[in-house]
CSV table of C-alpha atoms and ligand atoms in Angstrom, one decimal:
chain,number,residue,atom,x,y,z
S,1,UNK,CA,170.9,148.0,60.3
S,2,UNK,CA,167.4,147.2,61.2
S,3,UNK,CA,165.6,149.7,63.6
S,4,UNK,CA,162.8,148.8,66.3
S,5,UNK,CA,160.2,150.3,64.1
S,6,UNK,CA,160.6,147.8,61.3
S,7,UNK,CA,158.7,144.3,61.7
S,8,UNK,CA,162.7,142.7,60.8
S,9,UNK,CA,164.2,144.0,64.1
S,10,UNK,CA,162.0,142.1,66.6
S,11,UNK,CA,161.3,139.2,63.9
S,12,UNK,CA,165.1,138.4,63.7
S,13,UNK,CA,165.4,137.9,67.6
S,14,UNK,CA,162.7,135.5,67.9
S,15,UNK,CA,164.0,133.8,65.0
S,16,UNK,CA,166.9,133.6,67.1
S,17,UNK,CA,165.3,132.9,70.6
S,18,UNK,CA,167.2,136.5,71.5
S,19,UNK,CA,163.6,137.4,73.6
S,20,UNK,CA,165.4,138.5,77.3
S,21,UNK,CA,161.9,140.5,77.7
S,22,UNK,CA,159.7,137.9,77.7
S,23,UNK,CA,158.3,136.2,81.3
S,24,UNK,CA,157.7,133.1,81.7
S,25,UNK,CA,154.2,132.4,82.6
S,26,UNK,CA,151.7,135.0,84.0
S,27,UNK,CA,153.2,138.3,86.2
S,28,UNK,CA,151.5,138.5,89.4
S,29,UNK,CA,149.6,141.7,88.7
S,30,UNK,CA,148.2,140.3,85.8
S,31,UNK,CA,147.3,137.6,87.8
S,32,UNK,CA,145.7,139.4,90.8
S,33,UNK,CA,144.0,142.1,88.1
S,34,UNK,CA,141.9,139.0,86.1
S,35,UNK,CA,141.2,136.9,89.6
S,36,UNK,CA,139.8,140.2,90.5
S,37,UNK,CA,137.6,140.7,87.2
S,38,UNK,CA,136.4,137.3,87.5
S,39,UNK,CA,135.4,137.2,91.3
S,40,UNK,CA,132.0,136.2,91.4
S,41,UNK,CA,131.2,134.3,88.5
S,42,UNK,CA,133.0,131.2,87.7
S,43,UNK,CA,131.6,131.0,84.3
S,44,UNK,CA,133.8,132.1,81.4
S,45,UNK,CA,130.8,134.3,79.8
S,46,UNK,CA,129.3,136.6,79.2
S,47,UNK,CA,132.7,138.6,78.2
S,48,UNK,CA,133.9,140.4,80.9
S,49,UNK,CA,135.1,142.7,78.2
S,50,UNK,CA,137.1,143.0,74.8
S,51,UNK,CA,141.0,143.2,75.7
S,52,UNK,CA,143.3,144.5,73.1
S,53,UNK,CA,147.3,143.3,73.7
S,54,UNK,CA,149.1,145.8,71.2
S,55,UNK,CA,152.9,144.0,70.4
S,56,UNK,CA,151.7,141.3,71.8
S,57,UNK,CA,154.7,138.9,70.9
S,58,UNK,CA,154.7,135.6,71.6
S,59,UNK,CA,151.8,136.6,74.0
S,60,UNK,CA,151.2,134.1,77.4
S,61,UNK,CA,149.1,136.1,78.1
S,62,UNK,CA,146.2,135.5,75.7
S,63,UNK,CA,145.1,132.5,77.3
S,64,UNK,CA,144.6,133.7,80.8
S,65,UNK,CA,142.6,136.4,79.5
S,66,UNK,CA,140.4,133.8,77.6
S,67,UNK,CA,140.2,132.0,80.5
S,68,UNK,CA,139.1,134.7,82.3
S,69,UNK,CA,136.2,135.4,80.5
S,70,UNK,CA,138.0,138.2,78.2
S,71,UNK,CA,137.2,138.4,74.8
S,72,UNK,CA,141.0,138.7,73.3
S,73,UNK,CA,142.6,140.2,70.0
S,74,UNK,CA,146.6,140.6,70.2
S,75,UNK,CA,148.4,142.1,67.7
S,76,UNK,CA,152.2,142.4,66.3
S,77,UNK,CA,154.0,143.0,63.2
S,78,UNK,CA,156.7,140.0,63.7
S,79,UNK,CA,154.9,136.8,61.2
S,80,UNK,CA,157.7,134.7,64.2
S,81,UNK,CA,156.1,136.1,67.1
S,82,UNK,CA,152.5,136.0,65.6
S,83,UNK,CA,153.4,132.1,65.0
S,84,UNK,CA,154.2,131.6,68.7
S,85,UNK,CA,151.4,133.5,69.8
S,86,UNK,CA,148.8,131.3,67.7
S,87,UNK,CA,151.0,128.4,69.3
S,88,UNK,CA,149.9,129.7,72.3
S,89,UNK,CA,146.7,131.0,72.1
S,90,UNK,CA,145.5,127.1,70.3
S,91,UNK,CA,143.7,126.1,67.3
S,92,UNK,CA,140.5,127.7,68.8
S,93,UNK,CA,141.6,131.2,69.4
S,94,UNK,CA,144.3,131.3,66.9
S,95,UNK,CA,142.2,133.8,64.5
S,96,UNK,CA,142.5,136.3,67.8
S,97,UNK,CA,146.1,137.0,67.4
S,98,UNK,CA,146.3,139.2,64.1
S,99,UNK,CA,150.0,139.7,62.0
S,100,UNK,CA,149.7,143.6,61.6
S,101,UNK,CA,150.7,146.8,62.5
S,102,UNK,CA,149.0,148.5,65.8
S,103,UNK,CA,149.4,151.7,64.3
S,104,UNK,CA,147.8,151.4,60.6
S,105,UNK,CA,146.4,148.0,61.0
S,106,UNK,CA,142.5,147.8,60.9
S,107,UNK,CA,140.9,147.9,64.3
S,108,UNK,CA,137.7,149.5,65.2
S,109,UNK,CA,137.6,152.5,66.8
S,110,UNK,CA,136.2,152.5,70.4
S,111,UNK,CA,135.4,148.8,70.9
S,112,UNK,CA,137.8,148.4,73.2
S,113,UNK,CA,137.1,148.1,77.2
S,114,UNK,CA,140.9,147.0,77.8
S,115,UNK,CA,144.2,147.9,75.8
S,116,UNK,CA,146.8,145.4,77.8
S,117,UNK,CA,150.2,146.9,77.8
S,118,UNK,CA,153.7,144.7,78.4
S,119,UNK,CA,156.9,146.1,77.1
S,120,UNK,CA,155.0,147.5,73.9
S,121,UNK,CA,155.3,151.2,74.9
S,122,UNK,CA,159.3,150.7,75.7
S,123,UNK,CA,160.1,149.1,72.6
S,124,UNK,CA,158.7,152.0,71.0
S,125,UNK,CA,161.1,155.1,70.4
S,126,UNK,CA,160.0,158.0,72.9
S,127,UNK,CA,159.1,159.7,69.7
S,128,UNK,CA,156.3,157.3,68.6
S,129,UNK,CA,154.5,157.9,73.0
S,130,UNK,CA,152.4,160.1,71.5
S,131,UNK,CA,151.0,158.3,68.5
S,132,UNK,CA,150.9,155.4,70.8
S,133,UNK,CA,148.2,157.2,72.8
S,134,UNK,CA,146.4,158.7,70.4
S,135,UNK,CA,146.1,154.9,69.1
S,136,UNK,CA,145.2,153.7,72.4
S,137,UNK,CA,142.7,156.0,72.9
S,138,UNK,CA,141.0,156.0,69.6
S,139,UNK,CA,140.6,152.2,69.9
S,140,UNK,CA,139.0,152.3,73.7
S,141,UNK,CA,135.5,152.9,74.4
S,142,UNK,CA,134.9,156.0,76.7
S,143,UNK,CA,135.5,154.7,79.8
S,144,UNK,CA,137.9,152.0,78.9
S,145,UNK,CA,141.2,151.2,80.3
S,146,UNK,CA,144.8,151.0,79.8
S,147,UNK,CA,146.3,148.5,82.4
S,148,UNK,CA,149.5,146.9,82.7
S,149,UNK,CA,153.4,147.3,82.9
S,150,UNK,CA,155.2,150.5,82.5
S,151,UNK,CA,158.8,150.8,82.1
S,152,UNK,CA,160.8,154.2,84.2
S,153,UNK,CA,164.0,155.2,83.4
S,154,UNK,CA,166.6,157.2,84.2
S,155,UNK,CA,168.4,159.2,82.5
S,156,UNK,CA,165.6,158.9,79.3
S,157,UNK,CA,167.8,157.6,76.8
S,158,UNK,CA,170.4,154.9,77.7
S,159,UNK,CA,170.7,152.4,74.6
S,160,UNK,CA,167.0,151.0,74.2
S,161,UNK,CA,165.0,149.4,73.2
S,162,UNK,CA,163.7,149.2,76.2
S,163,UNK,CA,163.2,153.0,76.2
S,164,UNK,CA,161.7,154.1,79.7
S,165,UNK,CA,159.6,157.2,80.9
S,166,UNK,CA,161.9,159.8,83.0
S,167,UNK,CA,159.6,160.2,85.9
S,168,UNK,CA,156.7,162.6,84.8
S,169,UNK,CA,157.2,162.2,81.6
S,170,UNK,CA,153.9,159.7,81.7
S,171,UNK,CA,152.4,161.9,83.4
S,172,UNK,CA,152.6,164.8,80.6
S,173,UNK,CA,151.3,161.8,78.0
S,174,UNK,CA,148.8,160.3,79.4
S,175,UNK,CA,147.1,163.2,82.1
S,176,UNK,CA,144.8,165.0,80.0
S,177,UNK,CA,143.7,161.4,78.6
S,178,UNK,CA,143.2,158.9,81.3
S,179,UNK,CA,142.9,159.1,85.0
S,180,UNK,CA,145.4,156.9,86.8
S,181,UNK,CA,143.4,154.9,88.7
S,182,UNK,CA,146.1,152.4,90.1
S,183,UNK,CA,149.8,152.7,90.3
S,184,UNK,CA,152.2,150.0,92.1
S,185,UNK,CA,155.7,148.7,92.1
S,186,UNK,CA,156.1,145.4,90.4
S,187,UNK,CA,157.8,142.8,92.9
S,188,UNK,CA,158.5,139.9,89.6
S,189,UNK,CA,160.1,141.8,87.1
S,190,UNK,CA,162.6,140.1,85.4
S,191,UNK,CA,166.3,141.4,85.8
S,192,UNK,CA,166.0,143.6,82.5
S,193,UNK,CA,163.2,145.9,83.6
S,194,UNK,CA,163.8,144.9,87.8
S,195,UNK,CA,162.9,148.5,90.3
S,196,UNK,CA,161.7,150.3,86.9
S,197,UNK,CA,158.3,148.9,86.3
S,198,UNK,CA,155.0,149.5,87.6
S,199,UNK,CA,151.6,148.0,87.0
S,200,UNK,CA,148.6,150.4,86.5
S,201,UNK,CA,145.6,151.4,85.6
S,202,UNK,CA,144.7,153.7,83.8
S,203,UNK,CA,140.7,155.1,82.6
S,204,UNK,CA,139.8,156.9,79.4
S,205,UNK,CA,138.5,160.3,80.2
S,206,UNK,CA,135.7,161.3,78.1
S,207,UNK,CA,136.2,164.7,78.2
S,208,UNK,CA,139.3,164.8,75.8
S,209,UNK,CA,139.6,163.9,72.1
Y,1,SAM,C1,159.7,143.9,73.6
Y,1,SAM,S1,158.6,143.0,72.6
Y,1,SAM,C2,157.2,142.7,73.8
Y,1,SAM,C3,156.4,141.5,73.4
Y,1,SAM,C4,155.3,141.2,74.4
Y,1,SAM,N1,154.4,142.3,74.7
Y,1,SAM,C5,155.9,140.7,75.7
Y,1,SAM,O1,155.6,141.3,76.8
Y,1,SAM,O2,156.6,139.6,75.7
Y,1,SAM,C6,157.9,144.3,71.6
Y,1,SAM,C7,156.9,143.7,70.6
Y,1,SAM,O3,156.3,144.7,69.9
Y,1,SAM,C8,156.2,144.4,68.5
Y,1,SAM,N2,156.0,145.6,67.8
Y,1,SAM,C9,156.8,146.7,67.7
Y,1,SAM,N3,156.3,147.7,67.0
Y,1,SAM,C10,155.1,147.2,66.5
Y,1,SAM,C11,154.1,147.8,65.7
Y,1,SAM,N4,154.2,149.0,65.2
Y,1,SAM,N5,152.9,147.1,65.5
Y,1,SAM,C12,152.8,145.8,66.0
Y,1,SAM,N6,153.8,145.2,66.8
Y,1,SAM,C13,154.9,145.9,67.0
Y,1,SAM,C14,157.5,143.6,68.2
Y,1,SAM,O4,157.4,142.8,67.1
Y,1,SAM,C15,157.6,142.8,69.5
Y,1,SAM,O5,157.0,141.6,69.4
């Protein structure tokens, strides 16, 4: 049977429009965190930063970061989800979404001023957290952020994917990394993740490797 860390598991359920994680149109964090970043300008550029979305799958997001002024590659190893996202992102920016794996897939290190997370981290098994930062920070430039939508759970390990943080447990990954510079309840989660997700924001340190 296929496993969440192969390309087939994810690929076969968008095949199949099996995709209960995905929202439709743009969370209102997301929405409140780019009207922020683009108060005071109306202009699209300059960038208001490179934004990485790691398991990006079919990816809404893309454009409303574009829109916002973001310079945007997204990322996943599903060739369906990768086709939905270029769907999405248009004939324009449909180089920005790349068919690859976040974890061995060429990116350059520290070019990153975002790394967008949404229900990448909790399809992940816990034991991949810490490779997952280690990636995330490698990619980030000192300084950078992590920002998005992190899944809690309790107990740890019912039947994921999605696979949440006990409470702490993100603390103890991503403390001696990133300084948590925002941390809220999400009011719109959808029913699979609803009371367990928060939005934040977290800064690379630059005191750590
Ligand atoms: C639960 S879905 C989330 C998709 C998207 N972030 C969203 O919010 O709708 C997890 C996604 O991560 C992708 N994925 C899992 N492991 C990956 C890896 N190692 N590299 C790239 N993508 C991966 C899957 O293909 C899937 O599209």
């Amino acid at each position: 049977m296929s496993h969440p860390s192969q390309p087939d598991f994810w690929n076969s359920r968008y095949m199949a429009g099996q995709t209960p994680w995905e929202f439709p149109g743009v969370p209102a964090d997301l929405q409140k965190f780019l009207k922020q970043k683009s108060k005071g300008s109306s202009a699209p550029a300059p960038s208001r930063g490179r934004v990485l979305i790691p398991g990006c799958g079919s990816a809404h997001e893309i454009r409303p970061f574009i829109d916002a002024g973001f310079e945007v590659t997204a990322i996943d190893f599903a060739p369906k989800a990768v086709e939905l996202a270029k769907r999405h992102a248009g004939p324009v920016f449909a180089n920005h979404v790349v068919l690859g794996d976040f974890f061995t897939h060429y990116l350059p290190a520290g070019s990153f001023d975002y790394v967008y997370e949404r229900t990448f981290l909790c399809s992940l098994t816990p034991d991949r957290r810490e490779a997952y930062r280690n990636r995330v920070c490698q990619l980030l430039k000192p300084g950078g952020y992590l920002v998005g939508y992190f899944y809690y759970q309790i107990p740890v390990l019912e039947n994921g994917p999605p696979f949440g943080f006990a409470w702490g447990t993100a603390d103890e990954l991503f403390g001696r990394h990133f300084i948590l510079t925002k941390d809220q309840p999400v009011t719109d989660s959808l029913p699979l993740f609803a009371g367990r997700e928060r939005w934040q924001e977290q800064r690379r340190t630059s005191f750590t490797g």
